[in-house]
CSV table of C-alpha atoms in Angstrom, one decimal:
chain,number,residue,atom,x,y,z
A,1,UNK,CA,26.3,-31.5,-4.7
A,2,UNK,CA,24.2,-28.9,-4.4
A,3,UNK,CA,25.1,-25.4,-2.6
A,4,UNK,CA,23.4,-24.8,0.5
A,5,UNK,CA,22.4,-21.3,0.5
A,6,UNK,CA,23.7,-18.3,2.7
A,7,UNK,CA,21.8,-17.0,5.5
A,8,UNK,CA,21.0,-13.9,4.0
A,9,UNK,CA,20.4,-16.0,1.1
A,10,UNK,CA,17.7,-17.8,2.8
A,11,UNK,CA,15.6,-15.6,4.3
A,12,UNK,CA,14.6,-13.4,0.9
A,13,UNK,CA,13.8,-16.4,0.0
A,14,UNK,CA,11.2,-16.5,2.6
A,15,UNK,CA,10.5,-13.9,2.3
A,16,UNK,CA,9.1,-13.3,-1.3
A,17,UNK,CA,7.1,-16.9,-0.5
A,18,UNK,CA,5.2,-14.6,2.2
A,19,UNK,CA,4.5,-11.8,0.8
A,20,UNK,CA,2.7,-14.1,-2.2
A,21,UNK,CA,0.8,-15.4,0.5
A,22,UNK,CA,0.0,-11.8,1.5
A,23,UNK,CA,-1.2,-10.6,-1.6
A,24,UNK,CA,-3.1,-13.6,-2.1
A,25,UNK,CA,-5.1,-13.3,1.3
A,26,UNK,CA,-5.9,-9.3,0.1
A,27,UNK,CA,-7.2,-10.3,-3.4
A,28,UNK,CA,-9.3,-13.5,-1.7
A,29,UNK,CA,-10.2,-11.7,1.2
A,30,UNK,CA,-14.1,-12.1,1.1
A,31,UNK,CA,-13.6,-16.9,0.4
A,32,UNK,CA,-12.2,-18.5,3.2
A,33,UNK,CA,-9.2,-18.9,3.4
A,34,UNK,CA,-7.6,-22.6,3.7
A,35,UNK,CA,-4.7,-22.9,5.1
A,36,UNK,CA,-3.9,-25.7,3.3
A,37,UNK,CA,-4.2,-24.0,0.1
A,38,UNK,CA,-1.5,-21.0,1.1
A,39,UNK,CA,1.0,-23.2,2.1
A,40,UNK,CA,1.1,-25.0,-0.9
A,41,UNK,CA,0.8,-20.7,-2.9
A,42,UNK,CA,3.5,-20.6,-0.5
A,43,UNK,CA,5.8,-23.9,-0.8
A,44,UNK,CA,5.8,-25.1,2.6
A,45,UNK,CA,5.2,-27.5,4.4
A,46,UNK,CA,1.3,-27.8,5.1
A,47,UNK,CA,2.6,-29.0,8.1
A,48,UNK,CA,4.9,-26.9,9.0
A,49,UNK,CA,2.9,-23.2,7.8
A,50,UNK,CA,1.6,-22.5,10.3
A,51,UNK,CA,4.3,-21.8,12.5
A,52,UNK,CA,6.3,-20.4,10.2
A,53,UNK,CA,3.8,-17.5,9.3
A,54,UNK,CA,3.2,-16.7,13.0
A,55,UNK,CA,6.9,-16.9,13.2
A,56,UNK,CA,7.4,-14.0,10.2
A,57,UNK,CA,4.9,-12.3,11.0
A,58,UNK,CA,4.8,-12.1,14.6
A,59,UNK,CA,0.7,-13.3,14.3
A,60,UNK,CA,-1.3,-15.8,13.2
A,61,UNK,CA,-2.5,-16.7,9.8
A,62,UNK,CA,-6.3,-16.2,11.6
A,63,UNK,CA,-5.2,-13.1,12.8
A,64,UNK,CA,-3.7,-11.6,9.8
A,65,UNK,CA,-6.6,-12.7,8.2
A,66,UNK,CA,-8.4,-11.9,10.5
A,67,UNK,CA,-6.7,-8.2,10.9
A,68,UNK,CA,-7.1,-7.9,7.5
A,69,UNK,CA,-10.2,-8.2,7.1
A,70,UNK,CA,-12.1,-5.5,9.9
A,71,UNK,CA,-8.7,-3.4,8.0
A,72,UNK,CA,-10.4,-3.8,4.5
A,73,UNK,CA,-13.9,-3.4,5.9
A,74,UNK,CA,-12.9,0.2,7.5
A,75,UNK,CA,-12.0,1.1,4.6
A,76,UNK,CA,-14.4,0.7,2.9
A,77,UNK,CA,-16.9,2.3,4.8
A,78,UNK,CA,-14.7,5.4,5.1
A,79,UNK,CA,-14.5,5.4,1.7
A,80,UNK,CA,-18.4,6.6,1.0
A,81,UNK,CA,-19.7,3.6,-0.2
A,82,UNK,CA,-23.9,3.3,-0.3
A,83,UNK,CA,-22.6,-0.2,0.3
A,84,UNK,CA,-24.9,-1.6,3.8
A,85,UNK,CA,-23.3,-2.9,6.6
A,86,UNK,CA,-23.8,-6.4,6.1
A,87,UNK,CA,-22.9,-5.9,2.3
A,88,UNK,CA,-19.6,-4.8,3.6
A,89,UNK,CA,-19.2,-7.8,5.9
A,90,UNK,CA,-19.2,-10.5,3.0
A,91,UNK,CA,-18.0,-8.3,0.9
A,92,UNK,CA,-15.0,-8.7,4.1
A,93,UNK,CA,-15.5,-12.6,3.8
A,94,UNK,CA,-17.7,-12.2,7.0
A,95,UNK,CA,-20.4,-14.9,7.8
A,96,UNK,CA,-22.8,-12.7,9.3
A,97,UNK,CA,-23.5,-8.7,10.1
A,98,UNK,CA,-23.8,-9.6,13.4
A,99,UNK,CA,-19.8,-11.3,13.7
A,100,UNK,CA,-19.2,-8.7,11.9
A,101,UNK,CA,-20.2,-5.6,14.0
A,102,UNK,CA,-19.5,-7.9,16.6
A,103,UNK,CA,-15.3,-8.3,15.7
A,104,UNK,CA,-15.4,-4.8,14.4
A,105,UNK,CA,-16.4,-3.0,18.1
A,106,UNK,CA,-14.1,-5.2,19.2
A,107,UNK,CA,-11.3,-3.7,17.8
A,108,UNK,CA,-12.0,-0.3,16.6
A,109,UNK,CA,-14.0,0.7,19.6
A,110,UNK,CA,-17.6,1.7,18.1
A,111,UNK,CA,-19.4,0.3,14.9
A,112,UNK,CA,-19.6,0.5,11.5
A,113,UNK,CA,-22.1,2.6,10.9
A,114,UNK,CA,-20.4,4.8,14.3
A,115,UNK,CA,-16.9,4.5,12.1
A,116,UNK,CA,-18.3,5.5,8.4
A,117,UNK,CA,-20.5,8.5,10.1
A,118,UNK,CA,-17.8,9.8,11.8
A,119,UNK,CA,-14.9,9.8,9.0
A,120,UNK,CA,-14.9,13.5,7.9
A,121,UNK,CA,-14.1,13.5,11.5
A,122,UNK,CA,-11.2,11.7,11.9
A,123,UNK,CA,-10.5,13.1,8.4
A,124,UNK,CA,-9.9,16.6,9.6
A,125,UNK,CA,-8.5,15.1,12.6
A,126,UNK,CA,-5.2,13.4,10.6
A,127,UNK,CA,-4.9,16.2,8.5
A,128,UNK,CA,-4.7,18.4,11.4
A,129,UNK,CA,-1.7,16.1,12.4
A,130,UNK,CA,0.3,16.1,9.5
A,131,UNK,CA,3.5,17.7,9.7
A,132,UNK,CA,3.3,17.6,13.9
A,133,UNK,CA,6.0,16.3,15.8
A,134,UNK,CA,5.7,12.0,17.0
A,135,UNK,CA,9.5,11.5,17.1
A,136,UNK,CA,9.5,8.5,13.9
A,137,UNK,CA,6.8,10.2,12.1
A,138,UNK,CA,4.4,7.4,12.6
A,139,UNK,CA,1.6,9.9,11.3
A,140,UNK,CA,3.1,11.0,8.2
A,141,UNK,CA,2.9,7.9,5.8
A,142,UNK,CA,4.6,10.0,2.6
A,143,UNK,CA,5.8,8.0,0.2
A,144,UNK,CA,8.9,9.8,-1.0
A,145,UNK,CA,11.4,9.1,-4.0
A,146,UNK,CA,14.4,10.9,-5.1
A,147,UNK,CA,16.8,12.0,-7.9
A,148,UNK,CA,18.9,7.9,-8.7
A,149,UNK,CA,21.7,9.7,-9.7
A,150,UNK,CA,22.0,11.9,-7.1
A,151,UNK,CA,24.3,11.7,-3.5
A,152,UNK,CA,24.0,13.9,-0.2
A,153,UNK,CA,20.7,15.4,1.9
A,154,UNK,CA,17.5,16.5,0.8
A,155,UNK,CA,17.2,13.6,-2.2
A,156,UNK,CA,14.4,11.9,-0.6
A,157,UNK,CA,12.1,15.2,1.6
A,158,UNK,CA,11.8,12.8,4.6
A,159,UNK,CA,11.3,16.1,7.1
A,160,UNK,CA,7.7,16.1,7.9
A,161,UNK,CA,6.0,19.4,6.1
A,162,UNK,CA,3.0,21.4,7.6
A,163,UNK,CA,-0.4,21.2,7.2
A,164,UNK,CA,-1.5,23.2,4.0
A,165,UNK,CA,-5.4,23.7,4.9
A,166,UNK,CA,-7.9,22.2,1.7
A,167,UNK,CA,-9.4,24.7,-0.1
A,168,UNK,CA,-5.0,26.2,-0.6
A,169,UNK,CA,-4.9,23.0,-3.0
A,170,UNK,CA,-5.9,22.7,-6.3
A,171,UNK,CA,-5.5,19.7,-8.3
A,172,UNK,CA,-7.3,18.9,-11.5
A,173,UNK,CA,-8.1,15.3,-11.6
A,174,UNK,CA,-8.3,12.8,-15.1
A,175,UNK,CA,-10.7,9.7,-14.7
A,176,UNK,CA,-8.3,7.4,-16.7
A,177,UNK,CA,-7.9,4.0,-18.3
A,178,UNK,CA,-5.1,2.6,-17.2
A,179,UNK,CA,-3.5,-0.9,-18.8
A,180,UNK,CA,-2.0,-3.7,-16.6
A,181,UNK,CA,1.8,-3.6,-15.3
A,182,UNK,CA,4.5,-6.1,-14.4
A,183,UNK,CA,6.6,-5.2,-11.7
A,184,UNK,CA,9.6,-5.6,-10.3
A,185,UNK,CA,9.0,-5.4,-6.2
A,186,UNK,CA,10.2,-4.9,-2.5
A,187,UNK,CA,8.1,-4.6,0.4
A,188,UNK,CA,8.8,-3.1,3.1
A,189,UNK,CA,6.6,-3.6,6.7
A,190,UNK,CA,7.0,-1.0,9.9
A,191,UNK,CA,6.3,2.5,9.7
A,192,UNK,CA,5.9,4.7,6.3
A,193,UNK,CA,7.9,8.3,6.1
A,194,UNK,CA,11.7,9.0,6.5
A,195,UNK,CA,12.1,5.0,5.8
A,196,UNK,CA,10.8,4.6,2.4
A,197,UNK,CA,12.5,7.3,1.2
A,198,UNK,CA,15.5,5.5,3.5
A,199,UNK,CA,14.6,1.8,1.2
A,200,UNK,CA,14.2,3.6,-2.4
A,201,UNK,CA,18.2,5.0,-1.8
A,202,UNK,CA,19.3,2.3,-0.7
A,203,UNK,CA,17.5,-1.0,-1.7
A,204,UNK,CA,16.3,0.2,-4.7
A,205,UNK,CA,17.6,2.2,-6.4
A,206,UNK,CA,21.4,0.3,-6.6
A,207,UNK,CA,19.4,-2.8,-7.5
A,208,UNK,CA,17.1,-1.1,-11.0
A,209,UNK,CA,20.6,0.1,-11.8
A,210,UNK,CA,22.7,-3.6,-11.7
A,211,UNK,CA,19.7,-4.4,-13.7
A,212,UNK,CA,19.6,-1.8,-15.8
A,213,UNK,CA,15.7,-0.1,-14.8
A,214,UNK,CA,17.1,3.1,-14.2
A,215,UNK,CA,14.6,4.8,-17.0
A,216,UNK,CA,11.5,3.0,-16.1
A,217,UNK,CA,8.4,4.0,-14.9
A,218,UNK,CA,8.1,3.0,-10.8
A,219,UNK,CA,4.9,2.7,-8.5
A,220,UNK,CA,5.0,2.7,-5.0
A,221,UNK,CA,2.1,1.5,-2.8
A,222,UNK,CA,1.0,2.1,0.6
A,223,UNK,CA,-2.2,-0.8,0.9
A,224,UNK,CA,-2.7,0.3,5.0
A,225,UNK,CA,-3.7,3.3,6.7
A,226,UNK,CA,-1.6,4.3,9.8
A,227,UNK,CA,-4.3,5.8,11.4
A,228,UNK,CA,-6.4,1.4,11.0
A,229,UNK,CA,-3.4,-0.6,10.3
A,230,UNK,CA,-0.6,-0.4,13.5
A,231,UNK,CA,2.3,1.6,12.0
A,232,UNK,CA,4.4,-2.0,12.9
A,233,UNK,CA,1.8,-3.6,10.5
A,234,UNK,CA,2.2,-1.6,7.6
A,235,UNK,CA,3.0,-2.4,3.9
A,236,UNK,CA,4.6,-0.6,1.6
A,237,UNK,CA,5.9,-2.7,-1.9
A,238,UNK,CA,9.3,0.3,-4.3
A,239,UNK,CA,7.6,-1.0,-8.0
A,240,UNK,CA,9.1,-1.2,-11.0
A,241,UNK,CA,8.0,-2.1,-14.2
A,242,UNK,CA,9.5,-4.3,-16.2
A,243,UNK,CA,9.5,-6.9,-18.8
A,244,UNK,CA,8.0,-10.3,-19.8
A,245,UNK,CA,11.2,-11.4,-20.5
A,246,UNK,CA,12.5,-10.3,-16.9
A,247,UNK,CA,12.9,-13.3,-13.8
A,248,UNK,CA,13.0,-12.3,-10.0
A,249,UNK,CA,16.1,-12.7,-7.9
A,250,UNK,CA,16.8,-12.3,-4.3
A,251,UNK,CA,14.1,-11.0,-2.3
A,252,UNK,CA,12.6,-8.9,-5.2
A,253,UNK,CA,9.0,-11.1,-6.6
A,254,UNK,CA,6.7,-9.8,-9.9
A,255,UNK,CA,3.1,-9.4,-9.6
A,256,UNK,CA,0.9,-7.8,-11.7
A,257,UNK,CA,-0.8,-4.3,-11.4
A,258,UNK,CA,-4.5,-4.2,-12.0
A,259,UNK,CA,-5.4,-1.5,-14.9
A,260,UNK,CA,-8.9,-1.0,-14.9
A,261,UNK,CA,-10.0,3.4,-14.7
A,262,UNK,CA,-8.6,5.3,-11.9
A,263,UNK,CA,-8.8,8.8,-10.8
A,264,UNK,CA,-5.2,10.3,-11.7
A,265,UNK,CA,-4.0,14.0,-9.9
A,266,UNK,CA,-0.6,14.9,-11.2
A,267,UNK,CA,1.3,16.4,-8.2
A,268,UNK,CA,4.9,18.4,-8.6
A,269,UNK,CA,5.8,20.1,-5.8
A,270,UNK,CA,8.7,18.9,-1.7
A,271,UNK,CA,8.3,15.7,-0.6
A,272,UNK,CA,6.5,16.7,2.4
A,273,UNK,CA,3.1,18.3,0.5
A,274,UNK,CA,2.5,14.7,-0.8
A,275,UNK,CA,0.2,14.1,2.2
A,276,UNK,CA,-2.1,16.8,1.9
A,277,UNK,CA,-2.3,16.1,-1.3
A,278,UNK,CA,-3.5,12.5,-0.5
A,279,UNK,CA,-5.5,14.1,2.1
A,280,UNK,CA,-6.8,16.2,-0.4
A,281,UNK,CA,-8.1,13.7,-3.4
A,282,UNK,CA,-9.8,11.4,-0.8
A,283,UNK,CA,-11.6,14.3,1.7
A,284,UNK,CA,-12.9,16.6,-0.4
A,285,UNK,CA,-12.6,15.7,-3.7
A,286,UNK,CA,-13.5,13.1,-3.9
A,287,UNK,CA,-17.1,12.9,-2.0
A,288,UNK,CA,-18.0,15.6,-4.8
A,289,UNK,CA,-17.1,13.5,-7.7
A,290,UNK,CA,-20.5,10.9,-7.3
A,291,UNK,CA,-17.4,7.9,-7.3
A,292,UNK,CA,-15.7,5.8,-5.0
A,293,UNK,CA,-12.6,3.9,-4.5
A,294,UNK,CA,-12.2,0.0,-5.1
A,295,UNK,CA,-10.5,-2.7,-3.7
A,296,UNK,CA,-7.6,-2.0,-5.9
A,297,UNK,CA,-4.5,-0.6,-4.8
A,298,UNK,CA,-3.9,3.2,-4.9
A,299,UNK,CA,-0.3,4.2,-5.3
A,300,UNK,CA,2.1,7.2,-7.3
A,301,UNK,CA,3.6,6.3,-10.0
A,302,UNK,CA,6.8,8.4,-11.6
A,303,UNK,CA,9.8,8.6,-13.8
A,304,UNK,CA,12.8,7.1,-12.5
A,305,UNK,CA,14.7,9.5,-14.4
A,306,UNK,CA,12.8,12.6,-14.0
A,307,UNK,CA,10.3,12.5,-11.1
A,308,UNK,CA,13.3,14.9,-8.5
A,309,UNK,CA,14.4,18.1,-10.2
A,310,UNK,CA,18.1,18.5,-8.3
A,311,UNK,CA,17.7,22.6,-8.8
A,312,UNK,CA,14.3,23.2,-6.7
A,313,UNK,CA,14.5,20.0,-4.9
A,314,UNK,CA,10.3,19.5,-6.5
A,315,UNK,CA,9.2,15.7,-7.2
A,316,UNK,CA,6.9,14.8,-9.4
A,317,UNK,CA,4.4,11.7,-9.7
A,318,UNK,CA,0.8,10.5,-11.2
A,319,UNK,CA,-1.2,9.9,-7.5
A,320,UNK,CA,-3.8,6.7,-8.3
A,321,UNK,CA,-6.5,6.2,-7.0
A,322,UNK,CA,-8.9,3.1,-8.4
A,323,UNK,CA,-12.6,4.4,-8.7
A,324,UNK,CA,-16.4,3.2,-9.5
A,325,UNK,CA,-19.4,4.1,-9.2
A,326,UNK,CA,-21.3,5.5,-5.9
């Protein structure tokens, strides 16, 4: 006799399957996306998959894929790439420049070329807004972590902080090759900010310790730009490096973070300063580096055992940005 899974276990399994589909879509955004194949990836009925996806994600599969294509295109245009608008369109799954331009203007209210040209002004406005009160702090994409052994207030640095001018920030940036990393992860979908710290503290830290992973390398991956993606759709993965024999279960799944060339900057300071560091790297350092971002995810990498200094309240991590030549 089989045992019926609990409602919580069933939801965890649904989350794992849907996340595999979301990961696949991002990895194949330049290709046609077949619903039947995506249903097979999720191991759901082909007949019911579209209904399941829409109920779970709050948008249809077609709407989700179109949104992700446009968001990825907006990021490519903003990263200072020398590719043409047509090349951006084809790289994000559009069949023609005309179709891309129409869809882009409908979503963002301007042409792709105008979006790219206005990037410096948009980044400046975003930087100036850091630390301004927004209620839920939805404009602050801090990715935070604290001492797993620490209890109490202030561990995750949840205040928004205040903006510092970019010329006050100086970070040493190394261009290095990072190996692939097999990680176990749990995904949070919703606004960045304090919710991420609570996610690590309430869900990830206890899970790590119960599985003997308290000393492993961790990765925080924010996939979306809140100025482009609706804040309630932003995706964040809390990742922990695991050995090859590790078997995932519950809400936890595994994935492989791609290796390759990254720009890596060591951050040390209050967690509210992370947003300033990210802004400096993307607004100041990247345009003068002779490099550009590619489509691999950016992340923060840190040691769970040593990331947080209890004496100083400082957080240490490597900010890692995937790069390629212009």
